[in-house]
């Protein structure tokens, strides 16, 4: 049984300018990390997702919990923005596990209470991938590399406001203007939604069709439900994804 978070990487940011450095880059308010684990993203200047991560304060340092396949790119991007700031960025060997029950030292997952707890540096076994994905589907929590696509996803379309991953009062950060405009001036016409799935489970990213028109794509499926990216105006009644029948919940 493989731990669901075995491929995560923990980056350590240290130095006198670290707090202000992160505050000017990430989608959430770094001050919230004084009270525990927070969820946030780094965007490109066009407001599109580059990476999502958890931020944990560790004394005067900050730990970033990020998917392994995004860690190198995140380090490079942070290094590009660092310029002359007193900020050091290093990879670590700290482990992370997703737990169904709380233990000493674990932090509640800030995205949704149904996602359990995250434990850093402990030896308690975590959830396996099937249980973790079932929770993600049940609570409509996207995953980097699956539902979250770098340079393609907008935060509000993939649920970051609901997942406590964006703060609209913190001030400027990279991509903030686009995100704020979508919040205050745009009615979302596309986004993630939970769907019922009946029939053979298709591959991740299989198109969803409503009659002859594409209505979206189907991603993670677990226990007869799935996470889909849908055009809301087309996602009505029964739809098809490969050999499966899909219906918005």
C-alpha atoms as a printed R data frame, in Angstrom:
    type eleno elety resid chain resno       x      y       z
1   ATOM     1    CA   UNK     A     1   0.000  0.000   0.000
2   ATOM     2    CA   UNK     A     2   1.549  3.289  -1.162
3   ATOM     3    CA   UNK     A     3   1.041  6.447   0.861
4   ATOM     4    CA   UNK     A     4  -0.959  8.964  -1.174
5   ATOM     5    CA   UNK     A     5   1.543 11.761  -0.529
6   ATOM     6    CA   UNK     A     6   4.773  9.811  -0.968
7   ATOM     7    CA   UNK     A     7   5.894 11.983  -3.900
8   ATOM     8    CA   UNK     A     8   5.381 15.377  -2.231
9   ATOM     9    CA   UNK     A     9   8.386 17.646  -1.632
10  ATOM    10    CA   UNK     A    10   8.871 20.099   1.230
11  ATOM    11    CA   UNK     A    11  10.782 23.276   0.405
12  ATOM    12    CA   UNK     A    12  12.238 25.452   3.148
13  ATOM    13    CA   UNK     A    13  12.372 29.217   2.677
14  ATOM    14    CA   UNK     A    14  14.511 31.158   5.136
15  ATOM    15    CA   UNK     A    15  16.015 34.626   5.470
16  ATOM    16    CA   UNK     A    16  14.977 38.022   6.760
17  ATOM    17    CA   UNK     A    17  12.834 38.899   3.710
18  ATOM    18    CA   UNK     A    18  10.962 35.593   3.386
19  ATOM    19    CA   UNK     A    19   7.610 36.705   4.818
20  ATOM    20    CA   UNK     A    20   7.330 39.804   2.632
21  ATOM    21    CA   UNK     A    21   8.650 37.862  -0.360
22  ATOM    22    CA   UNK     A    22   5.896 35.254  -0.119
23  ATOM    23    CA   UNK     A    23   3.225 37.850   0.606
24  ATOM    24    CA   UNK     A    24   3.939 39.541  -2.719
25  ATOM    25    CA   UNK     A    25   3.702 36.285  -4.695
26  ATOM    26    CA   UNK     A    26   1.124 33.835  -3.359
27  ATOM    27    CA   UNK     A    27  -2.668 33.925  -3.601
28  ATOM    28    CA   UNK     A    28  -3.311 33.661   0.154
29  ATOM    29    CA   UNK     A    29  -2.387 35.948   3.059
30  ATOM    30    CA   UNK     A    30   0.875 34.784   4.621
31  ATOM    31    CA   UNK     A    31  -0.260 36.214   7.985
32  ATOM    32    CA   UNK     A    32  -2.739 33.330   8.247
33  ATOM    33    CA   UNK     A    33   0.210 30.927   8.498
34  ATOM    34    CA   UNK     A    34   0.816 32.315  11.996
35  ATOM    35    CA   UNK     A    35  -2.216 30.277  13.071
36  ATOM    36    CA   UNK     A    36  -1.535 27.044  11.194
37  ATOM    37    CA   UNK     A    37  -1.366 25.427   7.771
38  ATOM    38    CA   UNK     A    38  -2.661 27.438   4.786
39  ATOM    39    CA   UNK     A    39  -3.313 26.581   1.136
40  ATOM    40    CA   UNK     A    40  -2.175 28.861  -1.677
41  ATOM    41    CA   UNK     A    41  -1.058 29.064  -5.293
42  ATOM    42    CA   UNK     A    42   1.490 30.812  -7.446
43  ATOM    43    CA   UNK     A    43   0.096 32.309 -10.661
44  ATOM    44    CA   UNK     A    44   1.584 33.646 -13.852
45  ATOM    45    CA   UNK     A    45   1.052 37.338 -14.693
46  ATOM    46    CA   UNK     A    46  -2.032 36.398 -16.746
47  ATOM    47    CA   UNK     A    47  -3.672 35.000 -13.608
48  ATOM    48    CA   UNK     A    48  -3.315 31.336 -14.544
49  ATOM    49    CA   UNK     A    49  -2.243 28.594 -12.151
50  ATOM    50    CA   UNK     A    50   1.408 27.551 -12.016
51  ATOM    51    CA   UNK     A    51   1.593 25.566  -8.760
52  ATOM    52    CA   UNK     A    52  -0.427 24.978  -5.602
53  ATOM    53    CA   UNK     A    53   1.045 24.210  -2.205
54  ATOM    54    CA   UNK     A    54   0.524 24.290   1.538
55  ATOM    55    CA   UNK     A    55   2.457 26.824   3.616
56  ATOM    56    CA   UNK     A    56   3.530 26.061   7.182
57  ATOM    57    CA   UNK     A    57   5.437 28.461   9.406
58  ATOM    58    CA   UNK     A    58   8.419 26.858  11.140
59  ATOM    59    CA   UNK     A    59   9.904 29.447  13.486
60  ATOM    60    CA   UNK     A    60  11.119 32.245  11.223
61  ATOM    61    CA   UNK     A    61  11.192 29.898   8.207
62  ATOM    62    CA   UNK     A    62   8.340 28.777   5.971
63  ATOM    63    CA   UNK     A    63   7.796 25.285   4.588
64  ATOM    64    CA   UNK     A    64   6.101 24.805   1.209
65  ATOM    65    CA   UNK     A    65   4.445 21.413   0.677
66  ATOM    66    CA   UNK     A    66   4.223 20.894  -3.114
67  ATOM    67    CA   UNK     A    67   3.749 18.043  -5.575
68  ATOM    68    CA   UNK     A    68   7.062 16.452  -6.506
69  ATOM    69    CA   UNK     A    69   6.719 17.087 -10.228
70  ATOM    70    CA   UNK     A    70   6.128 20.801  -9.590
71  ATOM    71    CA   UNK     A    71   8.864 21.329  -7.006
72  ATOM    72    CA   UNK     A    72  11.776 22.036  -9.346
73  ATOM    73    CA   UNK     A    73   9.767 24.499 -11.426
74  ATOM    74    CA   UNK     A    74   8.498 26.198  -8.276
75  ATOM    75    CA   UNK     A    75  12.028 26.579  -6.939
76  ATOM    76    CA   UNK     A    76  13.146 28.078 -10.240
77  ATOM    77    CA   UNK     A    77  10.224 30.502 -10.352
78  ATOM    78    CA   UNK     A    78  10.772 31.618  -6.770
79  ATOM    79    CA   UNK     A    79  14.460 32.060  -7.516
80  ATOM    80    CA   UNK     A    80  13.592 34.240 -10.503
81  ATOM    81    CA   UNK     A    81  11.491 36.544  -8.313
82  ATOM    82    CA   UNK     A    82  13.978 36.620  -5.446
83  ATOM    83    CA   UNK     A    83  16.390 39.145  -7.019
84  ATOM    84    CA   UNK     A    84  18.375 40.650  -4.101
85  ATOM    85    CA   UNK     A    85  15.964 39.687  -1.349
86  ATOM    86    CA   UNK     A    86  17.368 37.853   1.675
87  ATOM    87    CA   UNK     A    87  15.617 34.583   0.911
88  ATOM    88    CA   UNK     A    88  17.165 31.117   0.726
89  ATOM    89    CA   UNK     A    89  15.269 28.249  -0.916
90  ATOM    90    CA   UNK     A    90  16.202 24.620  -0.345
91  ATOM    91    CA   UNK     A    91  14.712 21.191  -0.846
92  ATOM    92    CA   UNK     A    92  14.370 19.030   2.273
93  ATOM    93    CA   UNK     A    93  13.804 15.399   3.237
94  ATOM    94    CA   UNK     A    94  10.797 16.166   5.454
95  ATOM    95    CA   UNK     A    95   7.996 13.668   4.911
96  ATOM    96    CA   UNK     A    96   4.275 14.406   4.758
97  ATOM    97    CA   UNK     A    97   1.306 12.091   5.267
98  ATOM    98    CA   UNK     A    98  -2.444 12.585   4.865
99  ATOM    99    CA   UNK     A    99  -4.252 11.169   7.899
100 ATOM   100    CA   UNK     A   100  -7.888 10.255   8.395
101 ATOM   101    CA   UNK     A   101  -7.613 10.845  12.160
102 ATOM   102    CA   UNK     A   102  -5.820 13.554  14.105
103 ATOM   103    CA   UNK     A   103  -2.543 12.791  15.889
104 ATOM   104    CA   UNK     A   104  -0.222 15.034  17.892
105 ATOM   105    CA   UNK     A   105   1.516 17.504  15.614
106 ATOM   106    CA   UNK     A   106  -0.859 17.094  12.665
107 ATOM   107    CA   UNK     A   107  -2.591 20.053  11.010
108 ATOM   108    CA   UNK     A   108  -6.168 20.126   9.692
109 ATOM   109    CA   UNK     A   109  -6.244 20.234   5.906
110 ATOM   110    CA   UNK     A   110  -7.292 23.858   5.255
111 ATOM   111    CA   UNK     A   111  -9.087 23.048   2.001
112 ATOM   112    CA   UNK     A   112 -11.926 21.022   3.520
113 ATOM   113    CA   UNK     A   113 -12.472 19.301   6.870
114 ATOM   114    CA   UNK     A   114 -13.314 16.113   4.994
115 ATOM   115    CA   UNK     A   115  -9.723 15.871   3.739
116 ATOM   116    CA   UNK     A   116  -8.426 15.024   7.222
117 ATOM   117    CA   UNK     A   117  -5.031 16.093   8.565
118 ATOM   118    CA   UNK     A   118  -1.477 16.528   7.256
119 ATOM   119    CA   UNK     A   119   1.479 15.391   9.349
120 ATOM   120    CA   UNK     A   120   5.004 16.648   8.668
121 ATOM   121    CA   UNK     A   121   8.074 14.682   9.681
122 ATOM   122    CA   UNK     A   122   6.176 11.965  11.555
123 ATOM   123    CA   UNK     A   123   6.127  8.200  11.151
124 ATOM   124    CA   UNK     A   124   2.349  7.611  11.214
125 ATOM   125    CA   UNK     A   125   1.214  5.839   8.008
126 ATOM   126    CA   UNK     A   126  -0.988  7.982   5.797
127 ATOM   127    CA   UNK     A   127  -4.018  7.255   3.640
128 ATOM   128    CA   UNK     A   128  -3.431  5.290   0.470
129 ATOM   129    CA   UNK     A   129  -4.178  6.795  -2.913
130 ATOM   130    CA   UNK     A   130  -7.615  5.208  -3.329
131 ATOM   131    CA   UNK     A   131  -8.912  6.558  -0.002
132 ATOM   132    CA   UNK     A   132  -7.365  9.966  -0.585
133 ATOM   133    CA   UNK     A   133  -8.877 10.246  -4.078
134 ATOM   134    CA   UNK     A   134 -12.270  9.146  -2.796
135 ATOM   135    CA   UNK     A   135 -12.162 12.009  -0.307
136 ATOM   136    CA   UNK     A   136 -11.044 14.432  -3.001
137 ATOM   137    CA   UNK     A   137 -13.959 13.473  -5.222
138 ATOM   138    CA   UNK     A   138 -16.508 13.582  -2.393
139 ATOM   139    CA   UNK     A   139 -15.381 17.097  -1.403
140 ATOM   140    CA   UNK     A   140 -14.525 18.388  -4.903
141 ATOM   141    CA   UNK     A   141 -10.831 18.967  -4.168
142 ATOM   142    CA   UNK     A   142  -8.632 19.160  -7.294
143 ATOM   143    CA   UNK     A   143  -5.127 17.728  -7.568
144 ATOM   144    CA   UNK     A   144  -2.100 19.233  -9.304
145 ATOM   145    CA   UNK     A   145  -1.318 17.423 -12.533
146 ATOM   146    CA   UNK     A   146  -4.862 16.054 -12.770
147 ATOM   147    CA   UNK     A   147  -7.556 18.727 -12.485
148 ATOM   148    CA   UNK     A   148  -5.060 21.586 -11.978
149 ATOM   149    CA   UNK     A   149  -3.171 22.298 -15.192
150 ATOM   150    CA   UNK     A   150  -0.247 24.773 -15.186
151 ATOM   151    CA   UNK     A   151  -0.740 27.793 -17.457
152 ATOM   152    CA   UNK     A   152  -4.336 26.711 -18.138
153 ATOM   153    CA   UNK     A   153  -6.444 26.784 -14.944
154 ATOM   154    CA   UNK     A   154  -7.923 29.924 -13.362
155 ATOM   155    CA   UNK     A   155  -8.186 29.798  -9.559
156 ATOM   156    CA   UNK     A   156 -11.879 30.600  -9.281
157 ATOM   157    CA   UNK     A   157 -12.842 28.049 -11.939
158 ATOM   158    CA   UNK     A   158 -11.081 25.306  -9.962
159 ATOM   159    CA   UNK     A   159 -12.597 26.264  -6.603
160 ATOM   160    CA   UNK     A   160  -9.798 28.049  -4.759
161 ATOM   161    CA   UNK     A   161 -12.173 30.448  -3.019
162 ATOM   162    CA   UNK     A   162 -14.214 27.549  -1.608
163 ATOM   163    CA   UNK     A   163 -10.972 25.760  -0.679
164 ATOM   164    CA   UNK     A   164  -9.645 28.771   1.288
165 ATOM   165    CA   UNK     A   165  -6.758 29.156  -1.138
166 ATOM   166    CA   UNK     A   166  -7.216 32.808  -2.138
167 ATOM   167    CA   UNK     A   167  -7.597 36.011  -0.131
168 ATOM   168    CA   UNK     A   168  -9.265 39.035  -1.750
169 ATOM   169    CA   UNK     A   169  -8.187 41.530   0.921
170 ATOM   170    CA   UNK     A   170  -4.441 40.877   1.142
171 ATOM   171    CA   UNK     A   171  -3.333 43.278  -1.584
172 ATOM   172    CA   UNK     A   172  -1.210 42.712  -4.665
173 ATOM   173    CA   UNK     A   173   0.422 39.468  -5.768
174 ATOM   174    CA   UNK     A   174   1.317 38.041  -9.159
175 ATOM   175    CA   UNK     A   175  -1.917 37.430 -11.116
176 ATOM   176    CA   UNK     A   176  -4.059 39.240  -8.516
177 ATOM   177    CA   UNK     A   177  -5.702 41.667 -10.940
178 ATOM   178    CA   UNK     A   178  -7.123 38.938 -13.170
179 ATOM   179    CA   UNK     A   179  -8.338 36.905 -10.169
180 ATOM   180    CA   UNK     A   180 -10.047 39.937  -8.608
181 ATOM   181    CA   UNK     A   181 -11.719 40.855 -11.899
182 ATOM   182    CA   UNK     A   182 -13.125 37.336 -12.252
183 ATOM   183    CA   UNK     A   183 -14.441 37.560  -8.680
184 ATOM   184    CA   UNK     A   184 -16.147 40.921  -8.959
185 ATOM   185    CA   UNK     A   185 -16.998 41.439 -12.637
186 ATOM   186    CA   UNK     A   186 -17.431 38.041 -14.257
187 ATOM   187    CA   UNK     A   187 -20.035 35.309 -13.925
188 ATOM   188    CA   UNK     A   188 -18.224 31.983 -14.093
189 ATOM   189    CA   UNK     A   189 -19.425 29.923 -17.027
190 ATOM   190    CA   UNK     A   190 -16.986 27.047 -16.604
191 ATOM   191    CA   UNK     A   191 -15.490 25.234 -13.665
192 ATOM   192    CA   UNK     A   192 -15.087 22.050 -11.648
193 ATOM   193    CA   UNK     A   193 -18.173 20.125 -10.617
194 ATOM   194    CA   UNK     A   194 -18.978 16.783  -9.058
195 ATOM   195    CA   UNK     A   195 -20.674 14.264 -11.328
196 ATOM   196    CA   UNK     A   196 -22.212 10.810 -11.074
197 ATOM   197    CA   UNK     A   197 -20.459  8.251 -13.287
198 ATOM   198    CA   UNK     A   198 -22.100  5.016 -14.449
199 ATOM   199    CA   UNK     A   199 -20.315  2.460 -16.582
200 ATOM   200    CA   UNK     A   200 -16.664  1.747 -17.405
201 ATOM   201    CA   UNK     A   201 -14.364  4.362 -15.921
202 ATOM   202    CA   UNK     A   202 -12.690  6.301 -18.753
203 ATOM   203    CA   UNK     A   203  -9.156  7.644 -18.824
204 ATOM   204    CA   UNK     A   204  -8.360 10.862 -16.985
205 ATOM   205    CA   UNK     A   205  -9.182 13.816 -19.217
206 ATOM   206    CA   UNK     A   206 -11.764 12.007 -21.365
207 ATOM   207    CA   UNK     A   207 -14.094 14.519 -23.086
208 ATOM   208    CA   UNK     A   208 -17.663 14.753 -21.822
209 ATOM   209    CA   UNK     A   209 -20.236 15.168 -24.583
210 ATOM   210    CA   UNK     A   210 -23.784 16.453 -24.329
211 ATOM   211    CA   UNK     A   211 -25.522 15.364 -27.530
212 ATOM   212    CA   UNK     A   212 -23.044 16.386 -30.234
213 ATOM   213    CA   UNK     A   213 -21.306 19.158 -28.280
214 ATOM   214    CA   UNK     A   214 -18.385 18.856 -25.892
215 ATOM   215    CA   UNK     A   215 -19.453 19.885 -22.386
216 ATOM   216    CA   UNK     A   216 -16.154 19.384 -20.585
217 ATOM   217    CA   UNK     A   217 -13.704 16.733 -19.395
218 ATOM   218    CA   UNK     A   218 -13.823 14.001 -16.756
219 ATOM   219    CA   UNK     A   219 -10.868 13.622 -14.394
220 ATOM   220    CA   UNK     A   220 -10.683 11.677 -11.106
221 ATOM   221    CA   UNK     A   221 -13.368  9.000 -10.570
222 ATOM   222    CA   UNK     A   222 -14.014  7.152  -7.288
223 ATOM   223    CA   UNK     A   223 -16.991  5.249  -5.884
224 ATOM   224    CA   UNK     A   224 -19.302  6.105  -8.761
225 ATOM   225    CA   UNK     A   225 -18.597  9.836  -8.696
226 ATOM   226    CA   UNK     A   226 -16.067 12.049 -10.395
227 ATOM   227    CA   UNK     A   227 -14.548 15.499 -10.698
228 ATOM   228    CA   UNK     A   228 -15.287 17.122 -14.041
229 ATOM   229    CA   UNK     A   229 -14.467 20.437 -15.655
230 ATOM   230    CA   UNK     A   230 -17.715 21.579 -17.263
231 ATOM   231    CA   UNK     A   231 -19.239 24.280 -19.367
232 ATOM   232    CA   UNK     A   232 -22.234 24.984 -17.183
233 ATOM   233    CA   UNK     A   233 -24.572 25.922 -20.037
234 ATOM   234    CA   UNK     A   234 -24.084 22.518 -21.679
235 ATOM   235    CA   UNK     A   235 -23.902 20.294 -18.590
236 ATOM   236    CA   UNK     A   236 -27.540 19.272 -18.388
237 ATOM   237    CA   UNK     A   237 -29.134 15.836 -18.242
238 ATOM   238    CA   UNK     A   238 -27.235 12.690 -19.173
239 ATOM   239    CA   UNK     A   239 -23.862 13.113 -20.862
240 ATOM   240    CA   UNK     A   240 -21.270 10.683 -22.177
241 ATOM   241    CA   UNK     A   241 -17.581 10.242 -21.337
242 ATOM   242    CA   UNK     A   242 -16.261  7.332 -23.351
243 ATOM   243    CA   UNK     A   243 -18.536  4.390 -22.493
244 ATOM   244    CA   UNK     A   244 -19.683  5.972 -19.228
245 ATOM   245    CA   UNK     A   245 -22.828  7.977 -18.574
246 ATOM   246    CA   UNK     A   246 -22.211 11.198 -16.651
247 ATOM   247    CA   UNK     A   247 -24.678 13.435 -14.831
248 ATOM   248    CA   UNK     A   248 -23.930 16.616 -12.882
249 ATOM   249    CA   UNK     A   249 -24.687 16.390  -9.157
